[in-house]
Amino acid sequence: MKRFALLSGALAALLAGAPANASRVQRSMFEDDQTLVLSSPTIRERTLDDLQTLGVDTVHSVVFWNKVSPAPLSTHRPAGFDGSNPAAYPASLWDRYDGLVRGAQARGMDVLLSPSSPMPAWASGCKASLKVRKYCRPNPTQFKRFVQALGTRYSGTYADENEGKGVLPRVARWSIWNEPNQGGWLQPQATKRGAVAPALYRQLVRSCSARPRRSGAARARPRAARRRPASSCATCCASTAAGARCAAARWTAAAASAGAWR
């Protein structure tokens, strides 16, 4: 009840400030990975019930790469591992996302998934500590395979190997990476020579943007908004520390300049 009261209060505050002529097709979206994917199934289902009562249309969740991958703390990819095949991942590690997708569909809500860091150490191009590797220089090829596995699993034709054994619902909405202009998700943001993260993000977008569609889901869309380039990649975040946050507008312009949207 406490959670419901908090959610109700938050929604009421938002509605109170909404204009009377708000769009009738405007959709409400909710994200809380702590309760929806990082807690118990009981808490997840209770939260989904609350969201349904509040009229939420879409649930957004980050798909934490290292939460479903084998040997996430190893710097070496497991021998013979095919990252594009969802059956190659430990079946039980998919349960948190399978349950979310099933639960949302059962309540008439859409799901938006964002494959992102933290990632397995073996997918990092950085020679650094395990803590840093979780966010540092993701390998575009390995990420592409991860996204392909997700697209296949949630294509609407894939049968769960574990819970339920039934065909999993289709997920049609995707975005690539979570907050790529934030050092807590993607590193390095910049070096003394200039911005780095926009180019890293471009590689991720270009490597996997067609993967979900080929696997039966909708085309993945870049996480940041499209905008015309206003500055070069070399000047964005030039004075920003490697792990810090670059201003969203400058960062997005740099990503556009690097060709992330083409």
Coordinates of C-alpha atoms in Angstrom, one line a residue:
M1 CA 0.0 0.0 0.0
K2 CA 2.9 2.3 0.7
R3 CA 4.3 1.9 -2.8
F4 CA 0.8 2.4 -4.3
A5 CA 0.3 5.6 -2.3
L6 CA 3.7 6.9 -3.4
L7 CA 3.0 6.1 -7.0
S8 CA -0.5 7.6 -6.8
G9 CA 0.8 10.8 -5.3
A10 CA 3.5 11.1 -8.0
L11 CA 1.0 10.6 -10.8
A12 CA -1.5 13.0 -9.2
A13 CA 1.2 15.7 -9.0
L14 CA 1.9 15.2 -12.7
L15 CA -1.7 15.3 -13.7
A16 CA -2.3 18.4 -11.6
G17 CA 0.2 20.3 -13.8
A18 CA -1.0 18.9 -17.1
P19 CA -2.7 21.3 -19.5
A20 CA -6.4 20.6 -20.2
N21 CA -5.7 20.2 -23.9
A22 CA -3.1 17.5 -23.6
S23 CA -2.9 15.1 -26.4
R24 CA -5.3 12.2 -26.3
V25 CA -2.7 9.9 -27.8
Q26 CA 0.1 10.8 -25.4
R27 CA 1.3 7.7 -23.6
S28 CA 2.5 7.4 -20.1
M29 CA 5.8 5.5 -19.4
F30 CA 7.2 4.2 -16.2
E31 CA 10.7 2.9 -15.3
D32 CA 11.9 1.3 -12.0
D33 CA 14.4 -1.4 -12.6
Q34 CA 14.8 -1.9 -8.9
T35 CA 11.3 -3.2 -8.4
L36 CA 10.6 -4.5 -11.9
V37 CA 13.7 -6.6 -12.6
L38 CA 16.1 -6.5 -9.6
S39 CA 13.6 -7.6 -7.0
S40 CA 11.5 -10.7 -6.4
P41 CA 8.8 -11.8 -8.7
T42 CA 6.3 -11.0 -6.0
I43 CA 7.4 -7.3 -5.8
R44 CA 7.5 -7.2 -9.6
E45 CA 3.9 -8.4 -10.0
R46 CA 2.7 -6.1 -7.2
T47 CA 4.3 -3.1 -8.9
L48 CA 2.8 -4.0 -12.3
D49 CA -0.6 -4.2 -10.6
D50 CA -0.1 -0.7 -9.2
L51 CA 1.0 0.6 -12.6
Q52 CA -2.0 -0.9 -14.3
T53 CA -4.3 0.7 -11.8
L54 CA -2.5 4.1 -12.4
G55 CA -3.0 3.8 -16.2
V56 CA 0.6 3.3 -17.3
D57 CA 0.8 2.5 -21.0
T58 CA 4.5 1.5 -21.3
V59 CA 7.1 0.0 -19.0
H60 CA 10.7 0.8 -19.8
S61 CA 13.5 -1.4 -18.6
V62 CA 17.3 -1.5 -19.0
V63 CA 18.5 -4.9 -20.0
F64 CA 21.7 -5.2 -18.0
W65 CA 24.1 -7.1 -20.2
N66 CA 26.1 -8.6 -17.4
K67 CA 22.9 -9.8 -15.6
V68 CA 22.2 -12.4 -18.3
S69 CA 25.7 -13.2 -19.6
P70 CA 27.8 -16.2 -18.7
A71 CA 31.1 -15.5 -16.8
P72 CA 30.5 -11.8 -16.4
L73 CA 33.6 -11.3 -14.3
S74 CA 36.0 -13.1 -16.6
T75 CA 38.1 -11.1 -19.1
H76 CA 37.8 -14.0 -21.5
R77 CA 34.6 -14.8 -23.4
P78 CA 33.6 -18.4 -22.7
A79 CA 34.9 -20.8 -25.3
G80 CA 32.3 -21.6 -27.9
F81 CA 29.8 -19.0 -26.7
D82 CA 27.5 -17.7 -29.4
G83 CA 26.2 -14.4 -28.1
S84 CA 23.6 -14.1 -30.8
N85 CA 21.7 -17.3 -29.6
P86 CA 19.5 -16.7 -26.6
A87 CA 19.7 -20.4 -25.8
A88 CA 23.4 -20.0 -25.2
Y89 CA 22.8 -17.8 -22.1
P90 CA 22.0 -19.4 -18.7
A91 CA 18.2 -19.9 -19.0
S92 CA 17.5 -18.8 -15.4
L93 CA 19.2 -15.4 -16.0
W94 CA 16.5 -14.5 -18.5
D95 CA 13.7 -15.1 -15.9
R96 CA 13.7 -11.5 -14.6
Y97 CA 13.0 -10.1 -18.1
D98 CA 10.8 -12.9 -19.2
G99 CA 8.6 -12.3 -16.2
L100 CA 8.5 -8.6 -16.8
V101 CA 7.5 -9.0 -20.5
R102 CA 4.9 -11.6 -19.7
G103 CA 3.5 -9.5 -16.8
A104 CA 3.3 -6.3 -18.7
Q105 CA 1.5 -8.0 -21.7
A106 CA -1.0 -9.7 -19.4
R107 CA -2.0 -6.2 -18.1
G108 CA -2.2 -4.6 -21.5
M109 CA 1.0 -2.6 -21.2
D110 CA 3.8 -2.2 -23.8
V111 CA 7.4 -2.8 -23.0
L112 CA 10.4 -0.7 -24.1
L113 CA 13.8 -2.5 -23.6
S114 CA 17.2 -0.8 -23.6
P115 CA 20.1 -3.2 -23.9
S116 CA 23.0 -1.6 -22.0
S117 CA 25.8 -1.7 -19.5
P118 CA 26.9 -2.9 -17.0
M119 CA 28.5 -5.4 -19.4
P120 CA 30.5 -8.6 -18.9
A121 CA 34.2 -7.9 -18.5
W122 CA 35.0 -10.0 -21.6
A123 CA 33.0 -7.5 -23.8
S124 CA 35.1 -4.5 -22.7
G125 CA 38.0 -3.1 -24.8
C126 CA 39.6 -1.5 -21.7
K127 CA 42.6 -3.0 -19.8
A128 CA 41.3 -1.9 -16.4
S129 CA 39.8 -3.1 -13.2
L130 CA 36.6 -5.2 -13.4
K131 CA 34.7 -2.2 -12.0
V132 CA 35.7 0.0 -14.9
R133 CA 35.3 -2.7 -17.5
K134 CA 31.6 -2.9 -16.8
Y135 CA 31.2 0.4 -18.6
C136 CA 34.3 0.9 -20.7
R137 CA 34.6 0.7 -24.5
P138 CA 32.0 -2.0 -25.3
N139 CA 32.9 -4.3 -28.1
P140 CA 30.4 -3.4 -31.0
T141 CA 30.5 -6.9 -32.4
Q142 CA 29.7 -8.6 -29.0
F143 CA 27.0 -6.0 -28.4
K144 CA 25.4 -6.6 -31.8
R145 CA 25.2 -10.3 -30.9
F146 CA 23.6 -9.6 -27.6
V147 CA 21.0 -7.4 -29.2
Q148 CA 20.3 -10.1 -31.8
A149 CA 19.8 -12.6 -29.0
L150 CA 17.3 -10.2 -27.4
G151 CA 15.5 -9.6 -30.6
T152 CA 15.2 -13.4 -31.2
R153 CA 14.0 -14.1 -27.7
Y154 CA 11.3 -11.4 -27.7
S155 CA 10.3 -11.9 -31.4
G156 CA 6.9 -13.4 -30.4
T157 CA 7.9 -16.8 -31.7
Y158 CA 10.6 -18.0 -29.2
A159 CA 9.7 -20.6 -26.6
D160 CA 11.0 -20.1 -23.1
E161 CA 13.4 -22.9 -22.1
N162 CA 12.8 -22.3 -18.4
E163 CA 9.7 -20.8 -16.7
G164 CA 6.4 -21.6 -18.3
K165 CA 7.8 -23.3 -21.4
G166 CA 5.5 -21.2 -23.5
V167 CA 6.1 -18.7 -26.3
L168 CA 7.4 -15.4 -25.0
P169 CA 5.5 -12.2 -26.0
R170 CA 6.9 -9.9 -28.7
V171 CA 8.7 -6.7 -27.7
A172 CA 8.3 -4.1 -30.5
R173 CA 10.0 -1.1 -28.8
W174 CA 13.8 -0.8 -28.4
S175 CA 16.4 1.8 -27.7
I176 CA 20.2 1.4 -27.7
W177 CA 22.2 1.9 -24.5
N178 CA 21.1 3.8 -21.5
E179 CA 22.2 7.4 -20.9
P180 CA 25.3 7.2 -23.1
N181 CA 26.3 10.7 -22.2
Q182 CA 26.7 9.6 -18.5
G183 CA 30.0 8.2 -17.4
G184 CA 28.2 5.8 -15.1
W185 CA 27.0 4.0 -18.2
L186 CA 29.6 4.5 -20.9
Q187 CA 33.3 5.3 -20.5
P188 CA 35.5 7.1 -21.3
Q189 CA 33.3 10.2 -22.0
A190 CA 36.4 12.1 -23.1
T191 CA 40.1 12.4 -22.9
K192 CA 42.5 15.4 -23.1
R193 CA 42.3 15.0 -26.9
G194 CA 38.5 15.4 -27.0
A195 CA 35.2 13.5 -26.8
V196 CA 35.2 9.7 -27.0
A197 CA 31.8 8.5 -25.9
P198 CA 29.9 9.9 -28.9
A199 CA 32.0 7.9 -31.3
L200 CA 31.7 4.8 -29.1
Y201 CA 27.9 5.2 -29.1
R202 CA 28.0 5.7 -32.9
Q203 CA 29.7 2.3 -33.2
L204 CA 27.0 0.6 -31.1
V205 CA 24.2 2.2 -33.0
R206 CA 25.7 1.3 -36.4
S207 CA 26.6 -2.2 -35.4
C208 CA 23.2 -3.3 -34.1
S209 CA 20.4 -1.0 -35.2
A210 CA 19.1 -3.5 -37.7
R211 CA 19.4 -6.6 -35.5
P212 CA 16.1 -6.5 -33.7
R213 CA 14.1 -6.1 -36.9
R214 CA 15.9 -9.1 -38.5
S215 CA 15.1 -11.1 -35.5
G216 CA 11.4 -10.4 -35.6
A217 CA 11.2 -7.3 -33.4
A218 CA 11.0 -3.6 -34.4
R219 CA 14.1 -1.6 -35.4
A220 CA 16.1 -0.3 -32.4
R221 CA 16.3 3.4 -32.1
P222 CA 19.1 5.5 -30.7
R223 CA 18.5 6.5 -27.0
A224 CA 19.3 10.1 -27.6
A225 CA 17.0 12.5 -29.5
R226 CA 17.9 13.2 -33.1
R227 CA 19.2 16.7 -33.7
R228 CA 21.2 18.6 -36.2
P229 CA 25.0 18.8 -35.3
A230 CA 25.9 22.0 -33.5
S231 CA 29.5 21.2 -32.6
S232 CA 32.2 18.8 -33.5
C233 CA 33.0 15.6 -31.7
A234 CA 36.5 17.0 -31.1
T235 CA 35.1 19.9 -29.1
C236 CA 32.3 18.3 -27.1
C237 CA 33.3 17.5 -23.6
A238 CA 36.9 18.5 -24.2
S239 CA 37.2 19.6 -20.6
T240 CA 35.0 16.9 -19.2
A241 CA 36.6 14.1 -17.0
A242 CA 36.5 10.6 -18.5
G243 CA 33.9 9.4 -16.0
A244 CA 31.8 12.5 -15.8
R245 CA 28.6 13.6 -17.6
C246 CA 28.6 15.5 -20.8
A247 CA 25.8 18.0 -21.3
A248 CA 23.1 16.2 -23.2
A249 CA 22.7 18.8 -26.0
R250 CA 26.4 19.1 -26.7
W251 CA 26.8 15.3 -26.5
T252 CA 24.0 14.6 -28.9
A253 CA 25.3 17.1 -31.4
A254 CA 28.7 15.4 -31.2
A255 CA 27.1 12.0 -31.8
A256 CA 25.2 13.4 -34.8
S257 CA 28.5 14.8 -36.1
A258 CA 30.0 11.4 -35.7
G259 CA 27.3 9.9 -37.8
A260 CA 25.3 8.0 -35.1
W261 CA 22.0 8.8 -36.8
R262 CA 23.0 7.7 -40.3

